[in-house]
GROMACS .gro file of C-alpha atoms in nm:
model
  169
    1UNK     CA    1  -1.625   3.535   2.554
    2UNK     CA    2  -1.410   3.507   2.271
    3UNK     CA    3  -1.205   3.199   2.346
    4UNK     CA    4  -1.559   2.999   2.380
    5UNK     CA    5  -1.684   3.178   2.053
    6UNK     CA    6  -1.397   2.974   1.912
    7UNK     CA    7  -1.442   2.692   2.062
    8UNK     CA    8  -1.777   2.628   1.973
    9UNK     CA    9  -1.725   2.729   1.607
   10UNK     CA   10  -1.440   2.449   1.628
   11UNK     CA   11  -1.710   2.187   1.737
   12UNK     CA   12  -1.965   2.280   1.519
   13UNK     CA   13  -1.719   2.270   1.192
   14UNK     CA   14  -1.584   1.943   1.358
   15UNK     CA   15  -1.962   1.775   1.432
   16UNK     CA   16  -1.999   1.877   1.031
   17UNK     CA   17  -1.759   1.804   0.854
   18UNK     CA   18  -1.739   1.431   1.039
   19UNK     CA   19  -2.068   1.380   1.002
   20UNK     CA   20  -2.095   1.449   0.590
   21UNK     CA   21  -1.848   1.197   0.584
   22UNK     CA   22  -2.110   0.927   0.690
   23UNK     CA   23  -2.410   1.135   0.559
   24UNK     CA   24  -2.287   1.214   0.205
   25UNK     CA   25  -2.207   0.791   0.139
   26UNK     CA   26  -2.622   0.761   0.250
   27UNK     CA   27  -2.759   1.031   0.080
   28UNK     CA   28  -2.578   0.908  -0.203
   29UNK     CA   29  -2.761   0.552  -0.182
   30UNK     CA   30  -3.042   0.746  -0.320
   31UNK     CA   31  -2.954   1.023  -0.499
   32UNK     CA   32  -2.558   1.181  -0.645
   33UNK     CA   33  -2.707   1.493  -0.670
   34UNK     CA   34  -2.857   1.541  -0.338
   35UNK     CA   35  -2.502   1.438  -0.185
   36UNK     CA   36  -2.349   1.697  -0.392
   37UNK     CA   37  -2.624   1.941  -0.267
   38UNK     CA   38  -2.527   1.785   0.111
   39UNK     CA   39  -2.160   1.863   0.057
   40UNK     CA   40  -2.154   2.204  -0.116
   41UNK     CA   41  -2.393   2.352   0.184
   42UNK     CA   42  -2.175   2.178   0.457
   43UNK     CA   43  -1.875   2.366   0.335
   44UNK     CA   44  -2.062   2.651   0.286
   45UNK     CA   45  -2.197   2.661   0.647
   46UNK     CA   46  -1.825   2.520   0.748
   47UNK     CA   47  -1.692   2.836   0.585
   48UNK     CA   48  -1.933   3.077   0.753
   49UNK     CA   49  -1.845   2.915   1.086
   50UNK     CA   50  -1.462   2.994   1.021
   51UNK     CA   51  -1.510   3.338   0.903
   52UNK     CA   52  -1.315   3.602   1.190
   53UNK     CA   53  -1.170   3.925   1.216
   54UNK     CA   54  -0.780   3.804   1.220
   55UNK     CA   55  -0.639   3.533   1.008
   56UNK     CA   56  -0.442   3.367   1.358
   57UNK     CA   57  -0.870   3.318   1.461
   58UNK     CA   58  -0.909   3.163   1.133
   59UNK     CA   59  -0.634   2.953   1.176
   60UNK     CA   60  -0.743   2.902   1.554
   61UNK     CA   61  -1.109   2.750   1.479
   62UNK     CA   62  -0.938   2.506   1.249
   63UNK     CA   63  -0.678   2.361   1.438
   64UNK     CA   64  -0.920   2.356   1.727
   65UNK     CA   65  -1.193   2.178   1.502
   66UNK     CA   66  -0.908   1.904   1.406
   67UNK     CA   67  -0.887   1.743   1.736
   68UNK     CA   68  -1.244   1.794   1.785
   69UNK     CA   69  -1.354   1.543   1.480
   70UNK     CA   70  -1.169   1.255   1.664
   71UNK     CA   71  -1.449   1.229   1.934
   72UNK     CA   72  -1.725   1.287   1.682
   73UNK     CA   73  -1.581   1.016   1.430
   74UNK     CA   74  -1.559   0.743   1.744
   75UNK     CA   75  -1.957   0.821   1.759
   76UNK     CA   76  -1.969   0.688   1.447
   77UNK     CA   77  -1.729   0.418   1.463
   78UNK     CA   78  -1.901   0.310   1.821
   79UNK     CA   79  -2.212   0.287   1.651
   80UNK     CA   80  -2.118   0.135   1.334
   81UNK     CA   81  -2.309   0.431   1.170
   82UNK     CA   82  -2.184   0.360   0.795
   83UNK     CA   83  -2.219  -0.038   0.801
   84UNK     CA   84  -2.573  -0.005   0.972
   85UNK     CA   85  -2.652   0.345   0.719
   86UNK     CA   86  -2.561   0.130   0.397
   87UNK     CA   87  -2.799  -0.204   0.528
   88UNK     CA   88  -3.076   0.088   0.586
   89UNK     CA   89  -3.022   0.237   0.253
   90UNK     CA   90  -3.005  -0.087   0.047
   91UNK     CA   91  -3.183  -0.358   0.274
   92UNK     CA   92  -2.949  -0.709   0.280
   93UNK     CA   93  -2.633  -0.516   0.153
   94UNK     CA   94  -2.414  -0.638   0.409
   95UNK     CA   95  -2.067  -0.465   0.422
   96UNK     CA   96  -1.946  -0.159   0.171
   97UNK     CA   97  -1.721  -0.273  -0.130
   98UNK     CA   98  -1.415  -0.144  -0.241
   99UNK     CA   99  -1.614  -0.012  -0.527
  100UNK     CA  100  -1.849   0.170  -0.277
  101UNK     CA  101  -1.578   0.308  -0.028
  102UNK     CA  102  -1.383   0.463  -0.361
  103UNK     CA  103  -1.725   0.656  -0.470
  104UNK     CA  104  -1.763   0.756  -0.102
  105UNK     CA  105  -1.437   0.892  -0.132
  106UNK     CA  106  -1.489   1.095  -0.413
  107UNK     CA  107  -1.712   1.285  -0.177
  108UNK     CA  108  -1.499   1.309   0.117
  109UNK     CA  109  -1.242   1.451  -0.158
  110UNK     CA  110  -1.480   1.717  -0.261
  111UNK     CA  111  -1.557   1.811   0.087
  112UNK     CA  112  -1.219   1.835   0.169
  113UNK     CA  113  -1.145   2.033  -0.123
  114UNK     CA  114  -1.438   2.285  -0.057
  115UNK     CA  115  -1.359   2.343   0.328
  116UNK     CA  116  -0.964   2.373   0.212
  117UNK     CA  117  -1.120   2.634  -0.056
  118UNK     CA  118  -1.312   2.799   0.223
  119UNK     CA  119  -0.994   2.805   0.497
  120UNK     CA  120  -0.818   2.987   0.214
  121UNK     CA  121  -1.111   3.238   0.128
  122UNK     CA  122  -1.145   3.315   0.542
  123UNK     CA  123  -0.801   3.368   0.577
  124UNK     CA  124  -0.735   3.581   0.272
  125UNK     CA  125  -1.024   3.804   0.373
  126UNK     CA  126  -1.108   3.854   0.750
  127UNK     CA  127  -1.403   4.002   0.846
  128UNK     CA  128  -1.494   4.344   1.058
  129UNK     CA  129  -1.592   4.240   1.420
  130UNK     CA  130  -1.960   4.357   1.351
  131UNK     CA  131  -2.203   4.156   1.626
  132UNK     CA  132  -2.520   4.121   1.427
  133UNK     CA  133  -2.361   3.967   1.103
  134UNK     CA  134  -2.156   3.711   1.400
  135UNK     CA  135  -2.479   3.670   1.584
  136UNK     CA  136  -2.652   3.544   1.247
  137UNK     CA  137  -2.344   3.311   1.115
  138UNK     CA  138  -2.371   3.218   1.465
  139UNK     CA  139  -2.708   3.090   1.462
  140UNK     CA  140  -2.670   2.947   1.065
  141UNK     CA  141  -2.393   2.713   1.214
  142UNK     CA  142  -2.586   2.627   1.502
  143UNK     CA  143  -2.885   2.531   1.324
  144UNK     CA  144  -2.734   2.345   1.094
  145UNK     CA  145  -2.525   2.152   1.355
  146UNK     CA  146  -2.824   2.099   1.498
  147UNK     CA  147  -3.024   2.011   1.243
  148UNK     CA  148  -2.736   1.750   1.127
  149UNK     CA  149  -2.747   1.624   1.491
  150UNK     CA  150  -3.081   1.547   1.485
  151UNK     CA  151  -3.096   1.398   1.172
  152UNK     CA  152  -2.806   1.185   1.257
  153UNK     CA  153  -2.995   1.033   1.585
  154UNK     CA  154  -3.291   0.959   1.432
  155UNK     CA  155  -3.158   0.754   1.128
  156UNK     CA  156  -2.972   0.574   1.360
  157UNK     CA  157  -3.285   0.513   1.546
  158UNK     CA  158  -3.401   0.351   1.229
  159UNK     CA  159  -3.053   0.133   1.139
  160UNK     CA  160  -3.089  -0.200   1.147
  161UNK     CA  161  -2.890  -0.361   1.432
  162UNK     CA  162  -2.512  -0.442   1.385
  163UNK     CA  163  -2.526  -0.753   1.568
  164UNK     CA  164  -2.783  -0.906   1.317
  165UNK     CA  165  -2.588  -0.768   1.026
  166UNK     CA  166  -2.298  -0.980   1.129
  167UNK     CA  167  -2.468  -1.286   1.186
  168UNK     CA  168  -2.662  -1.306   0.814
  169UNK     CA  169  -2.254  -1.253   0.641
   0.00000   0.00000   0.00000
Protein backbone atom coordinates (compact mmCIF):
# COMPACT_ATOMS: atom_id res chain seq x y z
CA UNK A 1 0.00 0.00 0.00
CA UNK A 2 2.83 2.09 0.53
CA UNK A 3 4.69 1.92 -2.75
CA UNK A 4 1.25 3.20 -4.51
CA UNK A 5 0.87 5.89 -1.67
CA UNK A 6 4.06 7.10 -3.31
CA UNK A 7 3.31 6.80 -6.43
CA UNK A 8 0.34 8.70 -6.52
CA UNK A 9 1.79 11.54 -4.39
CA UNK A 10 4.56 11.55 -7.29
CA UNK A 11 1.74 12.15 -9.93
CA UNK A 12 -0.16 14.47 -8.17
CA UNK A 13 3.09 16.82 -7.34
CA UNK A 14 4.04 16.06 -11.06
CA UNK A 15 0.25 16.94 -12.64
CA UNK A 16 0.94 20.33 -10.33
CA UNK A 17 3.74 21.55 -10.59
CA UNK A 18 3.53 21.08 -14.73
CA UNK A 19 0.48 22.44 -14.87
CA UNK A 20 1.31 26.01 -12.83
CA UNK A 21 3.78 26.26 -15.35
CA UNK A 22 1.04 26.90 -18.07
CA UNK A 23 -1.55 28.17 -15.48
CA UNK A 24 0.56 30.79 -13.65
CA UNK A 25 1.62 32.59 -17.47
CA UNK A 26 -2.66 32.77 -17.85
CA UNK A 27 -3.61 33.76 -14.65
CA UNK A 28 -1.06 36.26 -14.99
CA UNK A 29 -2.79 37.75 -18.29
CA UNK A 30 -5.18 39.08 -15.83
CA UNK A 31 -3.92 39.54 -12.68
CA UNK A 32 0.24 39.30 -10.98
CA UNK A 33 -1.22 38.87 -7.86
CA UNK A 34 -3.57 36.08 -8.41
CA UNK A 35 -0.53 34.12 -10.11
CA UNK A 36 1.43 34.73 -7.09
CA UNK A 37 -1.62 33.49 -5.03
CA UNK A 38 -1.66 30.34 -7.81
CA UNK A 39 2.00 29.61 -7.13
CA UNK A 40 2.43 30.01 -3.36
CA UNK A 41 -0.72 27.43 -2.80
CA UNK A 42 0.69 24.97 -5.48
CA UNK A 43 3.86 24.66 -3.51
CA UNK A 44 2.12 24.64 -0.54
CA UNK A 45 -0.16 21.68 -1.55
CA UNK A 46 3.19 20.28 -3.45
CA UNK A 47 4.82 20.34 -0.03
CA UNK A 48 1.98 18.64 1.84
CA UNK A 49 1.98 15.94 -0.84
CA UNK A 50 5.82 15.27 -0.12
CA UNK A 51 5.58 15.31 3.53
CA UNK A 52 6.62 11.31 4.95
CA UNK A 53 7.85 9.60 7.80
CA UNK A 54 11.63 8.96 6.40
CA UNK A 55 13.64 11.42 4.45
CA UNK A 56 14.64 8.29 1.60
CA UNK A 57 10.26 8.64 1.07
CA UNK A 58 10.80 12.24 0.73
CA UNK A 59 13.39 11.83 -1.57
CA UNK A 60 11.35 8.87 -3.22
CA UNK A 61 8.07 11.02 -4.17
CA UNK A 62 10.40 13.47 -5.82
CA UNK A 63 12.43 11.56 -7.98
CA UNK A 64 9.33 9.60 -8.83
CA UNK A 65 7.36 12.95 -9.58
CA UNK A 66 10.43 13.99 -12.03
CA UNK A 67 9.79 11.49 -14.65
CA UNK A 68 6.21 11.82 -14.10
CA UNK A 69 6.03 15.70 -15.38
CA UNK A 70 7.40 14.52 -18.81
CA UNK A 71 3.99 12.89 -19.77
CA UNK A 72 1.99 15.70 -18.21
CA UNK A 73 4.13 18.52 -20.03
CA UNK A 74 3.57 16.54 -23.65
CA UNK A 75 -0.32 17.18 -22.70
CA UNK A 76 0.43 20.48 -22.92
CA UNK A 77 2.78 20.61 -25.68
CA UNK A 78 0.19 18.19 -27.75
CA UNK A 79 -2.34 20.62 -27.22
CA UNK A 80 -0.55 23.75 -27.65
CA UNK A 81 -2.02 24.74 -24.21
CA UNK A 82 0.20 28.04 -23.71
CA UNK A 83 -0.04 29.42 -27.45
CA UNK A 84 -3.91 28.69 -27.48
CA UNK A 85 -4.10 30.01 -23.29
CA UNK A 86 -2.30 33.41 -24.31
CA UNK A 87 -4.84 33.96 -27.73
CA UNK A 88 -7.76 33.18 -25.00
CA UNK A 89 -6.38 35.55 -22.53
CA UNK A 90 -5.58 38.46 -24.91
CA UNK A 91 -7.82 37.78 -28.09
CA UNK A 92 -5.49 38.30 -31.58
CA UNK A 93 -2.15 37.97 -29.54
CA UNK A 94 -0.71 35.49 -31.68
CA UNK A 95 2.55 33.89 -30.32
CA UNK A 96 4.31 34.82 -26.69
CA UNK A 97 7.32 37.34 -26.91
CA UNK A 98 10.53 37.10 -25.53
CA UNK A 99 9.34 39.77 -23.22
CA UNK A 100 6.35 37.51 -22.17
CA UNK A 101 8.25 34.09 -21.87
CA UNK A 102 10.99 36.07 -19.43
CA UNK A 103 7.93 37.30 -17.04
CA UNK A 104 6.55 33.74 -17.29
CA UNK A 105 9.73 32.70 -16.12
CA UNK A 106 9.93 34.69 -13.25
CA UNK A 107 7.10 32.51 -12.10
CA UNK A 108 8.36 29.20 -12.98
CA UNK A 109 11.52 30.54 -10.90
CA UNK A 110 9.44 31.20 -7.90
CA UNK A 111 7.74 27.94 -8.12
CA UNK A 112 10.77 26.22 -8.38
CA UNK A 113 12.21 28.01 -5.60
CA UNK A 114 9.14 27.34 -3.26
CA UNK A 115 8.86 23.46 -4.03
CA UNK A 116 12.96 23.37 -3.63
CA UNK A 117 12.10 25.32 -0.18
CA UNK A 118 9.46 22.75 0.58
CA UNK A 119 11.78 19.41 -0.48
CA UNK A 120 14.20 20.91 2.06
CA UNK A 121 11.53 21.60 4.89
CA UNK A 122 10.07 17.70 4.27
CA UNK A 123 13.28 16.29 4.43
CA UNK A 124 14.67 18.17 7.40
CA UNK A 125 11.55 17.27 9.35
CA UNK A 126 9.73 13.90 8.63
CA UNK A 127 6.58 13.30 9.90
CA UNK A 128 5.05 10.48 12.48
CA UNK A 129 3.16 7.80 10.36
CA UNK A 130 -0.23 9.00 11.93
CA UNK A 131 -3.25 7.82 9.29
CA UNK A 132 -5.77 10.57 9.83
CA UNK A 133 -3.32 13.60 9.34
CA UNK A 134 -2.07 11.24 5.82
CA UNK A 135 -5.66 10.55 5.03
CA UNK A 136 -6.39 14.48 5.08
CA UNK A 137 -3.01 15.66 3.12
CA UNK A 138 -4.18 12.87 1.11
CA UNK A 139 -7.38 14.21 0.13
CA UNK A 140 -5.91 18.18 0.07
CA UNK A 141 -3.58 16.90 -2.80
CA UNK A 142 -6.19 15.08 -4.44
CA UNK A 143 -8.57 17.80 -4.56
CA UNK A 144 -6.45 20.11 -5.65
CA UNK A 145 -5.08 17.85 -8.47
CA UNK A 146 -8.33 17.51 -9.25
CA UNK A 147 -9.54 20.64 -9.10
CA UNK A 148 -6.38 21.82 -11.36
CA UNK A 149 -7.44 18.97 -13.75
CA UNK A 150 -10.61 20.16 -14.23
CA UNK A 151 -9.87 23.53 -14.59
CA UNK A 152 -7.26 22.72 -17.07
CA UNK A 153 -9.91 20.76 -19.46
CA UNK A 154 -12.33 23.16 -19.45
CA UNK A 155 -10.18 26.25 -20.46
CA UNK A 156 -8.96 24.28 -23.05
CA UNK A 157 -12.46 23.61 -24.04
CA UNK A 158 -12.68 27.33 -24.43
CA UNK A 159 -9.02 27.97 -26.42
CA UNK A 160 -9.30 29.11 -29.56
CA UNK A 161 -8.11 26.55 -32.14
CA UNK A 162 -4.32 26.26 -33.00
CA UNK A 163 -4.85 25.68 -36.52
CA UNK A 164 -6.62 29.15 -36.96
CA UNK A 165 -4.00 30.80 -34.83
CA UNK A 166 -1.42 29.82 -37.36
CA UNK A 167 -3.13 30.78 -40.32
CA UNK A 168 -3.99 34.72 -39.15
CA UNK A 169 0.39 35.04 -38.34
Amino acid sequence: MKPLKDVLCSAMMAVQFVSAVFMTELISCKSSALALLYTILTAGIWTVLLLSESRGEVLLKWLLSVPLCYPVLLYFWHTHYAVRALNRALPGYGRQSAGGAFAGSMFVVLLTALCAIGLTAALARPQEPKPRQEAVRLGIGAGYTALVAIAIVMLEQQFPAYEMLISSV
